[in-house]
């Protein structure tokens, strides 16, 4: 478009001159005397801007022929009538909520033109510009937990699924049937199949997200085991233990005698007495799968994990987006927005009469607890029908047991531990000094001959010079 641009009809505004730039679409009302946008005035659209950035557009949709409403607050007739039948297309954008800045709201700009080819050409051009936006996913695997948050999983997905369809994001939706369903699916999926997707989305709570996380990382994460704890009784040879310790997860070469101990799906039985969360998923690391180095490994730059909040607490969403809103999370996923998330690896070396060396690896994205917290989480699984109240109930029941939990903490001492200790003491002294000054400043009223002002006066400066300034406060 050259010069003043193409003249189109914008819903709620009237005739506008539209110009396409390298980063967005600009429009200029040809009849500013008609007043502001009706949609903007009643709150259906944000404050009308004269430019739509491609980075804020998640879809462009060609519509059937129909009416495009003119300004609501004008008596001037545009193009002979207030509502004009014409060929239309919609530009779907996002804006931030006025009341909740962290919440994203989908909005729509409706354009019309008498020529259908003009609308089609604009839609194709805008779609091409949007497709040039990097990091936007094209294919996603979606796991929906139907029972989470009192059945909100399916309802939330039905609400946001049209957003993905409108944005031309292909989704393979899997409704989980049992505990560990998502874990087993991702742990057994081939790398060829996994490469077809740009990421995995969890429509559920923190538990489903962690299940997906473990299913992806348990056989694909490129990291090493921490040092093997001393004093653990292993039924295998010392050489094998040392091999696991030195080589790490990806470089280890387990022998044929290594046995995989996998709990049955849906079983809560365990030979451990520690109050660890039982999830129905396989808790033993499939060490035999390490013979084949996977072509898909983590971390990498292209694969993403997303979550649409539908659980009881949704701690991960609140700590990343700041808004417990399914639409906001769906839009962030569509736009490919990303944020780094700290993941904790928990390795448990356990002994079993039927196995040799079997370290159990878990990954946690939000919380990993032992003792009281672990038992509360495990106990709460029996009361999922209570919703969020199950944590308070389970916490009370576990607390009344007055159970103690044994633990031994060991750490690797840093070679510079003495210098670090000295630095820590200096920092502690500085913090204590700062706190004392703050306490003193709260109790001292600044006035003539203020003791604080006298202490902070520069050398060579007469303290009486501070008196007039202090007395004016």
Coordinates of C-alpha atoms in Angstrom, one line a residue, residues 12-13 33-39 70-76:
X12 CA -16.9 1.1 15.6
X13 CA -14.8 3.8 13.9
X33 CA -15.4 14.2 13.9
X34 CA -17.6 11.1 14.2
X35 CA -16.2 10.5 17.7
X36 CA -14.4 7.7 19.5
X37 CA -14.9 4.0 19.0
X38 CA -18.1 2.6 20.5
X39 CA -16.3 -0.6 21.4
X70 CA -20.3 2.3 12.3
X71 CA -19.8 4.7 15.3
X72 CA -22.6 4.4 17.8
X73 CA -22.5 7.9 19.0
X74 CA -22.9 9.8 15.7
X75 CA -25.8 10.9 13.7
X76 CA -23.8 11.3 10.5

